[in-house]
XYZ file of C-alpha atoms in Angstrom:
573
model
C 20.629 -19.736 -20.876
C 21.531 -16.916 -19.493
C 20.731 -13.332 -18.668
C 21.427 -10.375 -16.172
C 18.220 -10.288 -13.877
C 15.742 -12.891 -13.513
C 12.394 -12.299 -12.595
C 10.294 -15.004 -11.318
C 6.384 -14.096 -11.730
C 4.747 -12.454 -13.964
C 2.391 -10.582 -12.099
C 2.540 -6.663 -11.281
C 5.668 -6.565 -9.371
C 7.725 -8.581 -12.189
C 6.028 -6.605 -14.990
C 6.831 -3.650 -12.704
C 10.924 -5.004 -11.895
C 10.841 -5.798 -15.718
C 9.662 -2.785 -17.044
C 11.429 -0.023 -15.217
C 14.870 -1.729 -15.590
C 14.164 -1.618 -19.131
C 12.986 1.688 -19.323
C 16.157 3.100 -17.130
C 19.018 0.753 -18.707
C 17.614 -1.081 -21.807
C 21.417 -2.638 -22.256
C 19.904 -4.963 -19.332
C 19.201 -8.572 -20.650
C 16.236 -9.594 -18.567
C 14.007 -12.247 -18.251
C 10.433 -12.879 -16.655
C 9.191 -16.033 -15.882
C 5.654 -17.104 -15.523
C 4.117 -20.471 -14.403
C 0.280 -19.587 -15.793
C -0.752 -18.641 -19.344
C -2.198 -14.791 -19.291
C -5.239 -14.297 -18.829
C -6.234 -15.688 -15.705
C -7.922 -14.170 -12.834
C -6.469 -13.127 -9.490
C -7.977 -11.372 -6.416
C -6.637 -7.599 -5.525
C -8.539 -5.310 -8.039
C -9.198 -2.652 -5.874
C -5.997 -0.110 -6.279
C -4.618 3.269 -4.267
C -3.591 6.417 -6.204
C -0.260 6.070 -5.599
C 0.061 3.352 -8.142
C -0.893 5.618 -10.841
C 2.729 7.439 -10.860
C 4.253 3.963 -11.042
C 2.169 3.353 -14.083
C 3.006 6.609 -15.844
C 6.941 6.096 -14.916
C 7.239 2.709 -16.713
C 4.761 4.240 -19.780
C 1.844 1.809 -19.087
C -0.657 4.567 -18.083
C -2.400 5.028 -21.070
C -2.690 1.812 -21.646
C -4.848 0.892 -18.769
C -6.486 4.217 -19.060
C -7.845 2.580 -22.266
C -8.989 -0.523 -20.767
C -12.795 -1.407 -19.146
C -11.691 -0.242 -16.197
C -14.028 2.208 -13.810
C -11.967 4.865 -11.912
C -12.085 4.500 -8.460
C -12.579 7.527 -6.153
C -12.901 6.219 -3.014
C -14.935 3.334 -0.622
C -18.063 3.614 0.205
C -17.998 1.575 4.177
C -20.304 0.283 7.117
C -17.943 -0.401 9.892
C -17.065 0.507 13.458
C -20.092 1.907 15.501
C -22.267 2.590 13.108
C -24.819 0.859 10.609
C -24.529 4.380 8.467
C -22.456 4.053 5.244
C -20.040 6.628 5.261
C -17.350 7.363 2.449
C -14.367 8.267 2.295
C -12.585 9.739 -0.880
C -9.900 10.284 -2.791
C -11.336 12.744 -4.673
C -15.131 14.527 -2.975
C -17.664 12.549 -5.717
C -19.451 16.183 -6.370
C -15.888 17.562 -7.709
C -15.827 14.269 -10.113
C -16.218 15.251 -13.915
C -17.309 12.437 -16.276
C -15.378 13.307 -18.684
C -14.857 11.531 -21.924
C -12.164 8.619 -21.480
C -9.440 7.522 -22.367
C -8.453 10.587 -21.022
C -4.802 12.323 -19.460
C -3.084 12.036 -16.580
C -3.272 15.039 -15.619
C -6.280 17.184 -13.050
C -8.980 15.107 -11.307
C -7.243 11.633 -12.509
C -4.201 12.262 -10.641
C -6.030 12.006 -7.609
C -7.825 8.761 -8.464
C -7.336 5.239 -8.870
C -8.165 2.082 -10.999
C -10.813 -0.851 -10.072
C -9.344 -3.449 -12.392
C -9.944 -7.040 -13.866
C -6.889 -8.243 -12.683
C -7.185 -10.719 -15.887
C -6.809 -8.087 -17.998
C -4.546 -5.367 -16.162
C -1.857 -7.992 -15.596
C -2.231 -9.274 -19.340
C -1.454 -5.055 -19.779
C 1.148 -4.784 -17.940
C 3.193 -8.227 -19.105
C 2.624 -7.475 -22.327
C 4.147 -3.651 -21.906
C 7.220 -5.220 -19.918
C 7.929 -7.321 -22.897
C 7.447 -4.067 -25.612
C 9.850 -3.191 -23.448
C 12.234 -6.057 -24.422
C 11.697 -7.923 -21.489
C 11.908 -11.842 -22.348
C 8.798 -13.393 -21.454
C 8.261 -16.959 -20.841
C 4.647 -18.014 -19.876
C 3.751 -21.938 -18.896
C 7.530 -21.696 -17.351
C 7.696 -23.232 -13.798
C 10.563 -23.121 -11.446
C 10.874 -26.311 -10.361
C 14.196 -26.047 -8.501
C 16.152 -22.907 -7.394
C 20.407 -24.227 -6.915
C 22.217 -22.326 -4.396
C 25.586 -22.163 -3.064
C 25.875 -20.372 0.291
C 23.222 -17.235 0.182
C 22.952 -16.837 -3.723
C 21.125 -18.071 -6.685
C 23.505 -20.059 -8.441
C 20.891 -21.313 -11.347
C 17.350 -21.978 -11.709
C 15.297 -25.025 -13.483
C 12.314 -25.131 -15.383
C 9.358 -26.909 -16.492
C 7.412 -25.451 -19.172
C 4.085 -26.930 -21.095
C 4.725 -24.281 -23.479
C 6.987 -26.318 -26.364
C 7.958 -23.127 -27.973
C 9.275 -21.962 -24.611
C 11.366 -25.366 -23.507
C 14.590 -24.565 -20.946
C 16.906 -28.115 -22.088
C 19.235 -26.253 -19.301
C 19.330 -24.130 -16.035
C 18.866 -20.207 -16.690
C 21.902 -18.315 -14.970
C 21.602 -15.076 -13.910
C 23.311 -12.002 -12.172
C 20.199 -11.108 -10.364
C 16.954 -13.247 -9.104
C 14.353 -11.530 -8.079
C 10.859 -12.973 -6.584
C 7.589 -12.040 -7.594
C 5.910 -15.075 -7.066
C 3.213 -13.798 -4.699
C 2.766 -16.235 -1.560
C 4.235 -19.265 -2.934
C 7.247 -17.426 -2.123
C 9.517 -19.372 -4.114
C 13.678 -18.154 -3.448
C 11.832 -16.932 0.172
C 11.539 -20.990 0.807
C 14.425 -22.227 -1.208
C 16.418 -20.018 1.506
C 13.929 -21.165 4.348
C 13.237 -17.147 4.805
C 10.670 -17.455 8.431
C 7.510 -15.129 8.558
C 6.507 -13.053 11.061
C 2.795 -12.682 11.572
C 2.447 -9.546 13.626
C -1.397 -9.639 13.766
C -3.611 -11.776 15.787
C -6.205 -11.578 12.683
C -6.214 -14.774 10.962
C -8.916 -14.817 8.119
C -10.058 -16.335 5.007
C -11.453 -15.065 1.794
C -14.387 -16.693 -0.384
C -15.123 -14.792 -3.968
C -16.597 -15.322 -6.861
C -17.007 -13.071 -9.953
C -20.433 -11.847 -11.007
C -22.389 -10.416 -14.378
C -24.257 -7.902 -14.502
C -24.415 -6.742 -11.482
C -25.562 -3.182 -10.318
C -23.324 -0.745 -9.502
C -23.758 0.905 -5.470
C -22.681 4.398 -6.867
C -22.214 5.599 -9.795
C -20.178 9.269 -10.958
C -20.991 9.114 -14.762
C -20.494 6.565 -16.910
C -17.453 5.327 -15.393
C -16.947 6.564 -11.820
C -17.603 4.273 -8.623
C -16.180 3.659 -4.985
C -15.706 0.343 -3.640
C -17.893 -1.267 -1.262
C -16.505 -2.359 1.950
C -19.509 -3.647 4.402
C -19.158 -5.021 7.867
C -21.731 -8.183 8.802
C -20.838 -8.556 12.374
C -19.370 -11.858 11.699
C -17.740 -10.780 9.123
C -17.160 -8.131 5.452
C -18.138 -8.328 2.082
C -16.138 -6.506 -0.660
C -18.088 -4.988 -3.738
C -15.967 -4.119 -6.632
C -17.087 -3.625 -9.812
C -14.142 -3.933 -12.224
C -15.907 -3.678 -15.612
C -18.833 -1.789 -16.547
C -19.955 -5.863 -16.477
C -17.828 -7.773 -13.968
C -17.970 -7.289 -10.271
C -16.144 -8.563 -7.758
C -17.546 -9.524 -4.260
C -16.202 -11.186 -1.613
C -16.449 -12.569 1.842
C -13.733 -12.517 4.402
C -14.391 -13.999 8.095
C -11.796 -15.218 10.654
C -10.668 -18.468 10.518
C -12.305 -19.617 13.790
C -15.746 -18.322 12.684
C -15.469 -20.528 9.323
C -14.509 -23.747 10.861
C -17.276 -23.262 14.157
C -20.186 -23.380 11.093
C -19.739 -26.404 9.402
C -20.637 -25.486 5.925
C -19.277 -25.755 2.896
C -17.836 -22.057 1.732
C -20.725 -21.876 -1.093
C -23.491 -21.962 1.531
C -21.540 -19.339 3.711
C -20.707 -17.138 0.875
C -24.228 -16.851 -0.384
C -25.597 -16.318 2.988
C -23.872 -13.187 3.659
C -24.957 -11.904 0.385
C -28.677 -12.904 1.370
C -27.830 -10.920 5.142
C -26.522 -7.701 3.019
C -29.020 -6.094 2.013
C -27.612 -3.708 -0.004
C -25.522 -6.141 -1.800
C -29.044 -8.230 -2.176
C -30.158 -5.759 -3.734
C -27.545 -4.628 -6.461
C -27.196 -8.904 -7.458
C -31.204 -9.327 -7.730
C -30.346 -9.172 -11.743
C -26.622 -10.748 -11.640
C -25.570 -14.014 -12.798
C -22.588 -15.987 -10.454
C -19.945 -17.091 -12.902
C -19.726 -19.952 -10.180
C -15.975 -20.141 -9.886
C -15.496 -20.182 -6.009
C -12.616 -20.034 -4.684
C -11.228 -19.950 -1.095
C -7.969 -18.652 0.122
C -6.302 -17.509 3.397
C -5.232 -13.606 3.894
C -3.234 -13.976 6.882
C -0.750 -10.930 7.030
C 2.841 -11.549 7.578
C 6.125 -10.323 6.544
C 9.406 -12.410 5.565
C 12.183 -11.832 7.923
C 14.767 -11.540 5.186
C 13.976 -9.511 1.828
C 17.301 -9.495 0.096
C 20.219 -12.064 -0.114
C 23.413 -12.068 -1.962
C 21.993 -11.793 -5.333
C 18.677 -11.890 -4.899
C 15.231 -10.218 -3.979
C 11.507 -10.945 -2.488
C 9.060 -8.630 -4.007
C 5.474 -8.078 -3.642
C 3.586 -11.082 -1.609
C 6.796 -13.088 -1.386
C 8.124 -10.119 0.935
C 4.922 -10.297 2.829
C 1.138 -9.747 2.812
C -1.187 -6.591 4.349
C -4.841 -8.072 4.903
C -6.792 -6.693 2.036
C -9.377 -4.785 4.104
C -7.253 -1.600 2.909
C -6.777 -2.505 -0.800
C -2.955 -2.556 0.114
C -1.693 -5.523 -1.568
C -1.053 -3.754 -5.235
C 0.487 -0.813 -3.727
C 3.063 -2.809 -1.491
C 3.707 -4.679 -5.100
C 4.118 -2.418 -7.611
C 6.126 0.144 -4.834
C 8.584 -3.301 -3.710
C 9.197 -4.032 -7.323
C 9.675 -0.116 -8.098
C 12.564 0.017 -5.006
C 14.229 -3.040 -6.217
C 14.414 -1.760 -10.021
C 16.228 0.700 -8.741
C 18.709 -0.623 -6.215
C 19.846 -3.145 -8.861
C 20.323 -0.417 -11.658
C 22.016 1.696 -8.734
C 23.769 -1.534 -8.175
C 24.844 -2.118 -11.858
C 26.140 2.117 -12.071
C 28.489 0.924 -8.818
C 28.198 5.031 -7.381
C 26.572 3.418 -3.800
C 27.471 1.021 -1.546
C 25.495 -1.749 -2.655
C 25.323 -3.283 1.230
C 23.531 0.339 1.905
C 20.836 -0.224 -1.110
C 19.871 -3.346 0.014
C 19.534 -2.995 3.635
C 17.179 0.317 3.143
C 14.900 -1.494 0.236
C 14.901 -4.283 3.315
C 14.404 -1.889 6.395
C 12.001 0.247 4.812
C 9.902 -2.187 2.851
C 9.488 -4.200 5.671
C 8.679 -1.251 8.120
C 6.053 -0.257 4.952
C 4.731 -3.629 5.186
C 3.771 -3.432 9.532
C 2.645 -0.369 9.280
C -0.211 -1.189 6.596
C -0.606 -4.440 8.932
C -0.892 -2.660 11.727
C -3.688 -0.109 10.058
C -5.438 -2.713 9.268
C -6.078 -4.476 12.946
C -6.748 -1.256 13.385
C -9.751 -1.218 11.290
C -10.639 -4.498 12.569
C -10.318 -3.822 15.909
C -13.507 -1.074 15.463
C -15.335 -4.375 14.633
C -16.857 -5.891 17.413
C -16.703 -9.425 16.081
C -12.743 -9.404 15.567
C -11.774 -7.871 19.095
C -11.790 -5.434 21.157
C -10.482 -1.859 20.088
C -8.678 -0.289 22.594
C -6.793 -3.526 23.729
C -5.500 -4.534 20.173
C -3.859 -1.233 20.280
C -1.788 -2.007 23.038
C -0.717 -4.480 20.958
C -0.231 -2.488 17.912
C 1.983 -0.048 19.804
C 3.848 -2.601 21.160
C 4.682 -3.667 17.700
C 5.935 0.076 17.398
C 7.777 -0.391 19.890
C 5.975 1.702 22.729
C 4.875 0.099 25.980
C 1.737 1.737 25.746
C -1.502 0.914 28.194
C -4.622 0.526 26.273
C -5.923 3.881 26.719
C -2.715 5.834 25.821
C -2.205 3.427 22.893
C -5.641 4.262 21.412
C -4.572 8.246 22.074
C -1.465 7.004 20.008
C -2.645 5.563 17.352
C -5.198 8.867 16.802
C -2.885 11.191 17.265
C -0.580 9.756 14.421
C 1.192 6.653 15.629
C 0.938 5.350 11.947
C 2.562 9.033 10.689
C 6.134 7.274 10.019
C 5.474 5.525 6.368
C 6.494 7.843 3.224
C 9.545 10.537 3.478
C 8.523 13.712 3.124
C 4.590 13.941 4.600
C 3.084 12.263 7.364
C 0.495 9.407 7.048
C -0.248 5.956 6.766
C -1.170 3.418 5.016
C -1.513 5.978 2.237
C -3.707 7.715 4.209
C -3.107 11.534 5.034
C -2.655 12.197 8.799
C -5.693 14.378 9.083
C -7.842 11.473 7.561
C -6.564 9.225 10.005
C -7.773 11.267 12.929
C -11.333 11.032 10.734
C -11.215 7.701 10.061
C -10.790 7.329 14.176
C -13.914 9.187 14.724
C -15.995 7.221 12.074
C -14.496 3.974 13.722
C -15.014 4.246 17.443
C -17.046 7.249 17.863
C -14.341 9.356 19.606
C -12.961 12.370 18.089
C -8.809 12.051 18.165
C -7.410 15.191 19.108
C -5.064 17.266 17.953
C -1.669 18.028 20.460
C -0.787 20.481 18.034
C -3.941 22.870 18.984
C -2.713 22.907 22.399
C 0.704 23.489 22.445
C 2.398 26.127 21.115
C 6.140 26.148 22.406
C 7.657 23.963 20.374
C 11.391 22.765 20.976
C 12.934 20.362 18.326
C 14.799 17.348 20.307
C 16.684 14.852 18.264
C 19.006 13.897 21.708
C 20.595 10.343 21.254
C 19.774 9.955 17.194
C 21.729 9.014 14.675
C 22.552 11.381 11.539
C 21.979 8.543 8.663
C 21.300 8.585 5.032
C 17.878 7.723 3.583
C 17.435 6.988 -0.078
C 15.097 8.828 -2.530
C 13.549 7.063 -5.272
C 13.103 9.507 -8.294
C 13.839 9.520 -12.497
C 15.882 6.235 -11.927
C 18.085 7.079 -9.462
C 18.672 6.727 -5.662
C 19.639 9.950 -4.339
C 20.538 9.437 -0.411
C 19.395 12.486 1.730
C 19.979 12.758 5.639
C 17.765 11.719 8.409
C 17.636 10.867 11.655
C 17.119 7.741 13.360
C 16.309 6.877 16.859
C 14.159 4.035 18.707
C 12.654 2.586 15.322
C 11.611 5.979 14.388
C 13.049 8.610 11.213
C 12.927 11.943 10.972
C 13.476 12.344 6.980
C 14.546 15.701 6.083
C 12.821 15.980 2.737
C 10.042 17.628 1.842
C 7.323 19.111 4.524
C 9.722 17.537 7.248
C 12.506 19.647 5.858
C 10.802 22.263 5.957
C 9.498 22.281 9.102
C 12.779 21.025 10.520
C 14.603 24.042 9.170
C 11.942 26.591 11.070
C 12.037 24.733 14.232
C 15.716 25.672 14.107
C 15.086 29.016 14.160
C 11.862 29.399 15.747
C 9.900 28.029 19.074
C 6.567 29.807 18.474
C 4.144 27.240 16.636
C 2.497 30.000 14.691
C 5.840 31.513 13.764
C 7.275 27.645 12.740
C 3.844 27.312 10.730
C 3.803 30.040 8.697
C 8.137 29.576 8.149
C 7.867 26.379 7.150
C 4.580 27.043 4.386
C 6.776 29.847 3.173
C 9.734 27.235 2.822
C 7.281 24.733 1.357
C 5.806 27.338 -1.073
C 9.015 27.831 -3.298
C 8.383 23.704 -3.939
C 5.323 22.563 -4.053
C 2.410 23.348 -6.295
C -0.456 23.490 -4.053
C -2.678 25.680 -2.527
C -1.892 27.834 0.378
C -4.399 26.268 2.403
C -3.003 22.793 1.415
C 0.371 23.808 2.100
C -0.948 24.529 5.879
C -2.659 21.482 6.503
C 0.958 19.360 5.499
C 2.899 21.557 7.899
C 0.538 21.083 10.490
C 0.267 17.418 10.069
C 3.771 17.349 10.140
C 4.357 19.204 13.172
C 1.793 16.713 14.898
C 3.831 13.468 13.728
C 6.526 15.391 15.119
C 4.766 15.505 18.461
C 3.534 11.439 18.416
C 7.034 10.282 17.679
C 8.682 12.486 20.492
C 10.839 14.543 18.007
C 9.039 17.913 19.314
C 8.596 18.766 22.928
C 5.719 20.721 23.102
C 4.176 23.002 26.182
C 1.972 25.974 26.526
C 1.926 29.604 26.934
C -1.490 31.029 26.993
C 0.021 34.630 26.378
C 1.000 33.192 23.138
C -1.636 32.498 19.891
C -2.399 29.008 19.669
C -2.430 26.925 15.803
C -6.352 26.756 14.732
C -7.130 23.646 13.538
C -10.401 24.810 12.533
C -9.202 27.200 10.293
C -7.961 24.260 7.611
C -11.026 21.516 8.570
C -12.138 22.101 5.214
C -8.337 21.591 3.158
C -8.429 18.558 1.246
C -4.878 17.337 3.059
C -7.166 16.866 6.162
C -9.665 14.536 5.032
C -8.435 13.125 1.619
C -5.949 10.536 1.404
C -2.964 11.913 -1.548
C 0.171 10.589 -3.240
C 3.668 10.712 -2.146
C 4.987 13.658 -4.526
C-alpha cells in the first residue's frame, strides 16, 4: 500500500495533519492510522481559544459547536497565597450572553473556548478528516517502523479490524507522528527527551454523572475548576451538561511516601475539597480509575528526513494550564503546512523544517516553564522565587533569584507568538496579574518609568521567520540574538517602525497605535494596551534601552487598567 503522507494517530493532531492537507491540496493521498476503535476516552478536555481558529480553518467548527459541549470562559482557581477563589477569564462572565446554540463563530464565541468529552470531540474530528477524504484505518497498530539511515522507509501493521487488514508494509512520502507519548517514529529513531522541569507528577481521574456544576453562565456557560490542596490540585471540568471530569494530580514523591492505593488517595482529596464535596454530594463515579504520569518534556529532535513528531510525541506541557490541545492541534497545524509548502517546492525545505522544529520546541519550554511557574506559587511543590532562577536559566539568563522573579513579572515569558507579546496564551498584562494573584506582589511595569526609549538590535542576526496563514508559509524578517526574536509582524512591526523614528515613549505609543490602527479591528483602547505590552517585552528581552527624563511625560499605565488586552488572555490574530 501506498500513499503520500502517513499519519500515525488518530487523535487531534492527526485529524488536524489530515484534515488541513486535505482541505489545502485534496490531490494529496493520505492516510491516518489508529490503534483504538473511536470512541474511547482520553484526558485533556479543557481547551484555549486559540484552538477555535484551527477548528474553523479545517471546517470542523460547527460541528463541535453542535455537540454537548459547555463553552468555556475561563478557570475559576485557589492557588498561590490565598484560600480565595479568584477567576480569571477569557471573556468577563457578566459580558457572557446565553444565547441560543448551536450558534456562529462570530462576537462573544470568538473569545471562548470548548470543555469537551474528548470521546466524542475526537470521534468529531476523525470523522471530519475522513469527509475530507482522509483514509482512515481504526484497530490499525504499528507494530514496526523500517528505516534506512534517518527516514521512514515503510511501516507494518496489525489490525483486529478484518475489513481493515495491511497483508503488506504501507509506503509513504511523508510519516508523521501523532501518537501522543508512546512516541512511536520518536523511539524507532531513539529521539532523547529533555525534561526541563524539576516537577515530576502523576494524575488520578475518573469520570463522574451528574455532578453539579461550580458556575454556571446560562444553560451552557462554565469555567473550569482548578483547586490547590496543599499537597496537591484537583481539576473540575464538566464536559457535558452530564459528565464531569475531576482529577487529582500530586508529585510523584508525595504518592509513593502514602502507601495507598490511588482509589483511597483520589477520594480523599475529594472528601478534603470542600467545594468539590459539595458539587459530587448527588454524583455517581463511573469507577474507571485510571493513573498516569504528566511529567513535561520535550523531544530533542522533531523532524527527520521524511518525517515528523506532532503533538505529545514532540513533547508534553504539565496540564495545570490546559496546554496539551493547543500545543497539538497548533504542531499538527505547522506541519500541514510545511509539507504542502514542501510538496509546492517555492521554500527551502531544510528552512521549513528547522523553524516548525525551533519554534515548536521553544513553544513547548515556554508553556513548561509557565507552568513551574504556577507551581512554584504552591508551597507544597517548591519554593517560588528559587525555581525562577531556574526557569531563567532555562531562558538562558543567569539570573539570581530575586531578579529572576522581577523577570519573569515583567514579561520573561513575552517571546511565544509573532506579532503580540505573551505566554502561554496568556496576554502580557495578565501575566503581570496572574503574578500578583500568585505571590502577592504586584509586578511592575518598566515601561511606566522610562520614557527614552532607544531601539538596540547590536550583534543580531536579520533572519526570516515563517507565517502560517490561508495555507501558506509566508517568511517575514526578524531578528535573532541570544535565544531571543524580535518578529517584525504585527504590534512588533509596528512599534519597531516608530522606534525608528522616535525616542519619546509617548510619541512611539501613540505612532505605533496609529500604525496598528490601519490593521487591526479593535478598539482604540485595545490597540494601546498591545503597543504598550509590546514595548515592555521589548524592555525584558533587552531589545529597548530605556532611561528617564522627568521633563518628559511618562506612559500611564493606569489609563488602560481597565482594556481587556491587560487582563484577558486573546488569540493570535
Amino acid at each position: 500500500m501506498k500513499c503520500d503522507v502517513a499519519i500515525i494517530g488518530g487523535g487531534p493532531a492527526g485529524s488536524t495533519v489530515g484534515s488541513i492537507l486535505r482541505k489545502y491540496n485534496p490531490d494529496l493521498d493520505v492516510v491516518i492510522l489508529e490503534s483504538e476503535r473511536f470512541p474511547r476516552d482520553h484526558i485533556g478536555e479543557s481547551q484555549l481559544p486559540a484552538i477555535m481558529n484551527v477548528l474553523v480553518e479545517i471546517g470542523a467548527w460547527d460541528k463541535v459547536e453542535a455537540g454537548p459541549f459547555p463553552v468555556k470562559i475561563g478557570g475559576t482557581y485557589r492557588w498561590g497565597n490565598t484560600q480565595d477563589l479568584w477567576d480569571f477569564e477569557f471573556l468577563p462572565g457578566e459580558d457572557y450572553i446565553d444565547a441560543p446554540r448551536p450558534a456562529p463563530f462570530e462576537g462573544q464565541r470568538t473569545k471562548t473556548a470548548f470543555q469537551v468529552d474528548r470521546s466524542i470531540y475526537d470521534q468529531i474530528l476523525l470523522d471530519h478528516a475522513q469527509e475530507l477524504g482522509c483514509k482512515v484505518f481504526q484497530e490499525t497498530r504499528v507494530s514496526k517502523v523500517n528505516t534506512e539511515g534517518d527516514s521512514v522507509t515503510s511501516l507494518e501493521m496489525e489490525s483486529t479490524n478484518n475489513s481493515a487488514e495491511f497483508k503488506e508494509p504501507l509506503i509513504a512520502k511523508t510519516y508523521v507522528d501523532c501518537s501522543g507519548q508512546t512516541g512511536i517514529l520518536r523511539r524507532a529513531f531513539k529521539v532523547e527527551v529533555d525534561n526541563p522541569t524539576i516537577l515530576q507528577n502523576i494524575a488520578i481521574y475518573d469520570y463522574w454523572q451528574g455532578a453539579s456544576w461550580a458556575i454556571s453562565l446560562g444553560a451552557s456557560g462554565t469555567l473550569i475548576q482548578v483547586l490547590s490542596l496543599g499537597w496537591g490540585w484537583i481539576w473540575f471540568i464538566p464536559i457535558s451538561p452530564t459528565r464531569t471530569s475531576i482529577g487529582l494530580v500530586v508529585p510523584a514523591s508525595y504518592y509513593k511516601e502514602q502507601k495507598v492505593r490511588p482509589e483511597e488517595l483520589y477520594m480523599r482529596a475529594i472528601a478534603e475539597e470542600s467545594h468539590v464535596a459539595e458539587l459530587v454530594a448527588n454524583a455517581t463515579r463511573e469507577g474507571n480509575l485510571t493513573t498516569t504520569k504528566d511529567w513535561s518534556f520535550v523531544a530533542d529532535r522533531l523532524v527527520g528526513e521524511n518525517w515528523f513528531l506532532a503533538g505529545d510525541a514532540a513533547g508534553f506541557a504539565d496540564p495545570i494550564l490546559s496546554a496539551g490541545m493547543t500545543l497539538a492541534h497548533s504542531s499538527a497545524r505547522k506541519i500541514a503546512y510545511t509539507i504542502l509548502e514542501s510538496e509546492r517546492g517555492e521554500h527551502d525545505v531544510d528552512w521549513l523544517k528547522s523553524e516548525y522544529e525551533l519554534g515548536h520546541r521553544a513553544q513547548i519550554r515556554h508553556h513548561i516553564r509557565f507552568a513551574d511557574y504556577w507551581y512554584s506559587a504552591n508551597g507544597c511543590f517548591t519554593d517560588l522565587k528559587a525555581l525562577c532562577s531556574n526557569i531563567a536559566l532555562d531562558a538562558g539568563l543567569e539570573l539570581n533569584a530575586e531578579d529572576a522573579f522581577r523577570w519573569l513579572a515583567a514579561g520573561g515569558f513575552a517571546v511565544e507568538s509573532p506579532g503580540e507579546p505573551r505566554a502561554a496564551t496568556v496576554a502580557l498584562g495578565g501575566v503581570k496579574r496572574l503574578t500578583k494573584y500568585l505571590s502577592g506582589e504586584s509586578a511592575a511595569w518598566q515601561i511606566a518609568s522610562k520614557n527614552k526609549l532607544i531601539l538596540d538590535v547590536s550583534g543580531a542576526e536579520k533572519q526570516r521567520l515563517p507565517i502560517y496563514a490561508n495555507g501558506r508559509i509566508t517568511p517575514i524578517t526578524c531578528f535573532r540574538r541570544g535565544g531571543k526574536t524580535l518578529p517584525l509582524v504585527g504590534a512588533y512591526r509596528a512599534v519597531f517602525d516608530a522606534l525608528l523614528r522616535e525616542k519619546d515613549a509617548t510619541i512611539v505609543l501613540n505612532m505605533a497605535c496609529h500604525f496598528l490602527n490601519r490593521s487591526k479591528s479593535a478598539s482604540p483602547m485595545e490597540i494601546a494596551a498591545v503597543v504598550v505590552e509590546c514595548l515592555e517585552a521589548l524592555l525584558a528581552e533587552g531589545w529597548v534601552k530605556g532611561s528617564a527624563d522627568n521633563r518628559r511625560p511618562f506612559i500611564q499605565i493606569a489609563d488602560l487598567d481597565n482594556s481587556e488586552s491587560f487582563n484577558r488572555t486573546r488569540m493570535n490574530q
